[in-house]
Short mmCIF file of C-alpha atoms and ligand atoms in Angstrom, two decimals:
data_model
loop_
_atom_site.label_atom_id
_atom_site.label_comp_id
_atom_site.label_asym_id
_atom_site.label_seq_id
_atom_site.Cartn_x
_atom_site.Cartn_y
_atom_site.Cartn_z
CA ILE A 1 93.60 205.10 138.93
CA ALA A 2 90.70 204.84 136.51
CA THR A 3 91.32 201.27 135.44
CA VAL A 4 93.10 198.29 136.92
CA ASP A 5 94.25 195.18 135.06
CA ILE A 6 94.12 191.80 136.75
CA ASP A 7 96.03 188.69 135.80
CA LEU A 8 93.63 185.78 136.15
CA SER A 9 96.11 183.01 135.38
CA GLY A 10 96.91 182.30 139.02
CA ILE A 11 93.32 182.29 140.26
CA GLU A 12 92.35 178.66 140.38
CA GLU A 13 88.81 177.38 140.50
CA GLY A 14 87.32 178.11 143.89
CA MET A 15 89.78 180.92 144.56
CA SER A 16 89.38 184.65 144.47
CA VAL A 17 91.43 187.80 144.70
CA THR A 18 90.62 191.22 145.99
CA VAL A 19 92.03 194.22 144.19
CA LYS A 20 91.63 197.88 144.91
CA TRP A 21 89.85 200.00 142.34
CA ARG A 22 88.95 203.65 142.85
CA GLY A 23 89.53 203.22 146.56
CA ARG A 24 87.20 200.27 146.88
CA PRO A 25 87.79 196.53 147.00
CA VAL A 26 86.79 194.51 143.97
CA PHE A 27 86.33 190.77 144.30
CA VAL A 28 87.31 188.57 141.36
CA ARG A 29 86.20 185.02 141.92
CA ASN A 30 86.73 181.91 139.81
CA ARG A 31 83.58 180.03 140.75
CA THR A 32 83.24 176.30 141.00
CA SER A 33 80.63 174.52 138.89
CA ARG A 34 78.72 173.80 142.09
CA GLU A 35 78.57 177.47 142.94
CA ILE A 36 77.37 178.32 139.44
CA GLU A 37 74.75 175.58 139.56
CA ALA A 38 73.47 176.73 142.95
CA ALA A 39 73.01 180.29 141.72
CA SER A 40 71.57 179.26 138.35
CA ALA A 41 68.98 177.01 140.01
CA THR A 42 67.58 179.84 142.12
CA PRO A 43 64.25 181.13 140.76
CA LEU A 44 64.27 184.87 140.20
CA GLU A 45 61.13 185.17 142.34
CA GLU A 46 63.18 184.15 145.35
CA LEU A 47 65.55 187.07 144.96
CA LYS A 48 65.25 190.06 147.22
CA ASP A 49 66.75 192.23 144.47
CA PRO A 50 65.77 190.91 141.01
CA ILE A 51 67.95 193.45 139.14
CA ALA A 52 71.37 192.42 137.84
CA ARG A 53 73.15 195.62 139.00
CA ASN A 54 75.71 194.93 136.30
CA ALA A 55 77.21 198.09 134.81
CA ASN A 56 78.00 196.17 131.62
CA LEU A 57 74.35 195.42 130.89
CA PRO A 58 71.32 197.62 130.23
CA ALA A 59 69.87 199.05 133.43
CA GLY A 60 67.11 196.87 134.80
CA SER A 61 68.41 193.59 133.38
CA PRO A 62 67.20 190.67 135.47
CA ALA A 63 69.58 189.17 138.03
CA THR A 64 70.06 185.79 136.40
CA ASP A 65 73.28 184.02 137.26
CA LEU A 66 74.57 184.65 133.74
CA ALA A 67 73.80 188.37 133.99
CA ARG A 68 75.76 188.56 137.23
CA SER A 69 78.76 186.72 135.82
CA ALA A 70 81.25 187.68 133.12
CA GLY A 71 78.83 186.21 130.59
CA GLN A 72 78.54 183.27 128.23
CA HIS A 73 81.51 180.88 128.41
CA ARG A 74 82.89 182.94 131.29
CA GLU A 75 80.20 182.17 133.80
CA ASN A 76 82.86 181.06 136.23
CA TRP A 77 84.15 184.61 136.61
CA LEU A 78 82.42 186.91 139.01
CA VAL A 79 83.66 190.50 139.31
CA MET A 80 82.01 192.61 141.99
CA VAL A 81 82.57 195.68 144.09
CA GLY A 82 83.20 194.25 147.55
CA VAL A 83 81.11 196.76 149.42
CA CYS A 84 77.95 195.70 151.22
CA THR A 85 74.95 197.54 149.84
CA HIS A 86 73.64 198.13 153.33
CA LEU A 87 76.12 200.47 154.99
CA GLY A 88 79.34 199.74 153.18
CA CYS A 89 81.20 197.07 155.14
CA ILE A 90 83.35 194.55 153.29
CA PRO A 91 81.64 191.14 153.11
CA LEU A 92 83.55 187.93 153.81
CA GLY A 93 83.87 185.40 151.00
CA GLN A 94 82.63 181.80 151.00
CA ALA A 95 80.53 182.52 154.00
CA GLY A 96 76.94 182.91 155.01
CA ASP A 97 73.80 180.86 154.54
CA TYR A 98 74.10 180.81 150.74
CA GLY A 99 77.79 179.99 150.44
CA GLY A 100 78.62 183.30 148.80
CA TRP A 101 79.46 186.29 150.94
CA PHE A 102 78.48 187.30 154.43
CA CYS A 103 78.57 190.81 155.82
CA PRO A 104 79.31 190.58 159.53
CA CYS A 105 78.31 194.17 160.28
CA HIS A 106 74.57 193.52 160.37
CA GLY A 107 74.18 190.04 158.93
CA SER A 108 73.56 190.25 155.19
CA HIS A 109 73.88 187.01 153.27
CA TYR A 110 74.78 187.03 149.56
CA ASP A 111 74.66 183.99 147.33
CA THR A 112 77.29 182.58 144.97
CA ALA A 113 76.31 185.17 142.37
CA GLY A 114 76.68 188.00 144.90
CA ARG A 115 72.93 188.51 145.11
CA ILE A 116 71.45 189.62 148.41
CA ARG A 117 69.36 186.81 149.87
CA SER A 118 68.74 187.77 153.48
CA GLY A 119 69.59 190.52 155.92
CA PRO A 120 69.26 194.28 155.69
CA ALA A 121 71.22 194.96 152.48
CA PRO A 122 68.82 196.20 149.80
CA GLU A 123 70.76 195.39 146.63
CA ASN A 124 72.98 192.80 145.03
CA LEU A 125 76.71 193.50 145.16
CA ALA A 126 77.47 195.85 142.27
CA VAL A 127 79.20 194.54 139.16
CA PRO A 128 81.55 197.26 137.85
CA MET A 129 82.43 197.97 134.24
CA PHE A 130 85.05 195.50 133.08
CA GLN A 131 86.34 193.82 129.95
CA PHE A 132 88.47 190.82 129.18
CA LEU A 133 91.67 191.84 127.38
CA ASN A 134 92.40 188.18 126.63
CA GLU A 135 91.64 184.86 128.29
CA THR A 136 93.80 185.60 131.30
CA SER A 137 93.44 189.26 131.95
CA VAL A 138 90.60 191.53 132.76
CA ARG A 139 90.47 195.30 132.97
CA ILE A 140 88.22 196.87 135.55
CA GLY A 141 86.88 200.35 134.91
FE1 LIG B 1 76.61 194.94 155.56
FE2 LIG B 1 75.09 196.33 157.25
S1 LIG B 1 76.89 196.98 156.21
S2 LIG B 1 74.89 194.27 156.67
#
């Protein structure tokens, strides 16, 4: 399936769903304001991978929290391919030293914007192409 549509209406703040897209898991998370603040307050110099890795933005865009999210007024939504950029395990949500995702395979810690912060993974979790069809549904792919 080239695209997959997700109904966001049941995903409350602090919750997430995992859907399958092109054989891979995609995480869709409705972030809390605390999670957004934590990621926004992180200086870009502290990031291991300073690139947004967001397929919806020009290549090389900086990995600000906004650039990782669904954008202005939708900063709460985070859509990411749930595949660790180290060797492809599936990271666990709301885990790890930065409260984002933790990959138990070799200990990579991602923050609340899905950016790699420590461990062997080289890149931030990838943000796939997606678009909002309306306020409560998003199409991935
Ligand atoms: Fe995730 Fe190695 S596959 S840390």
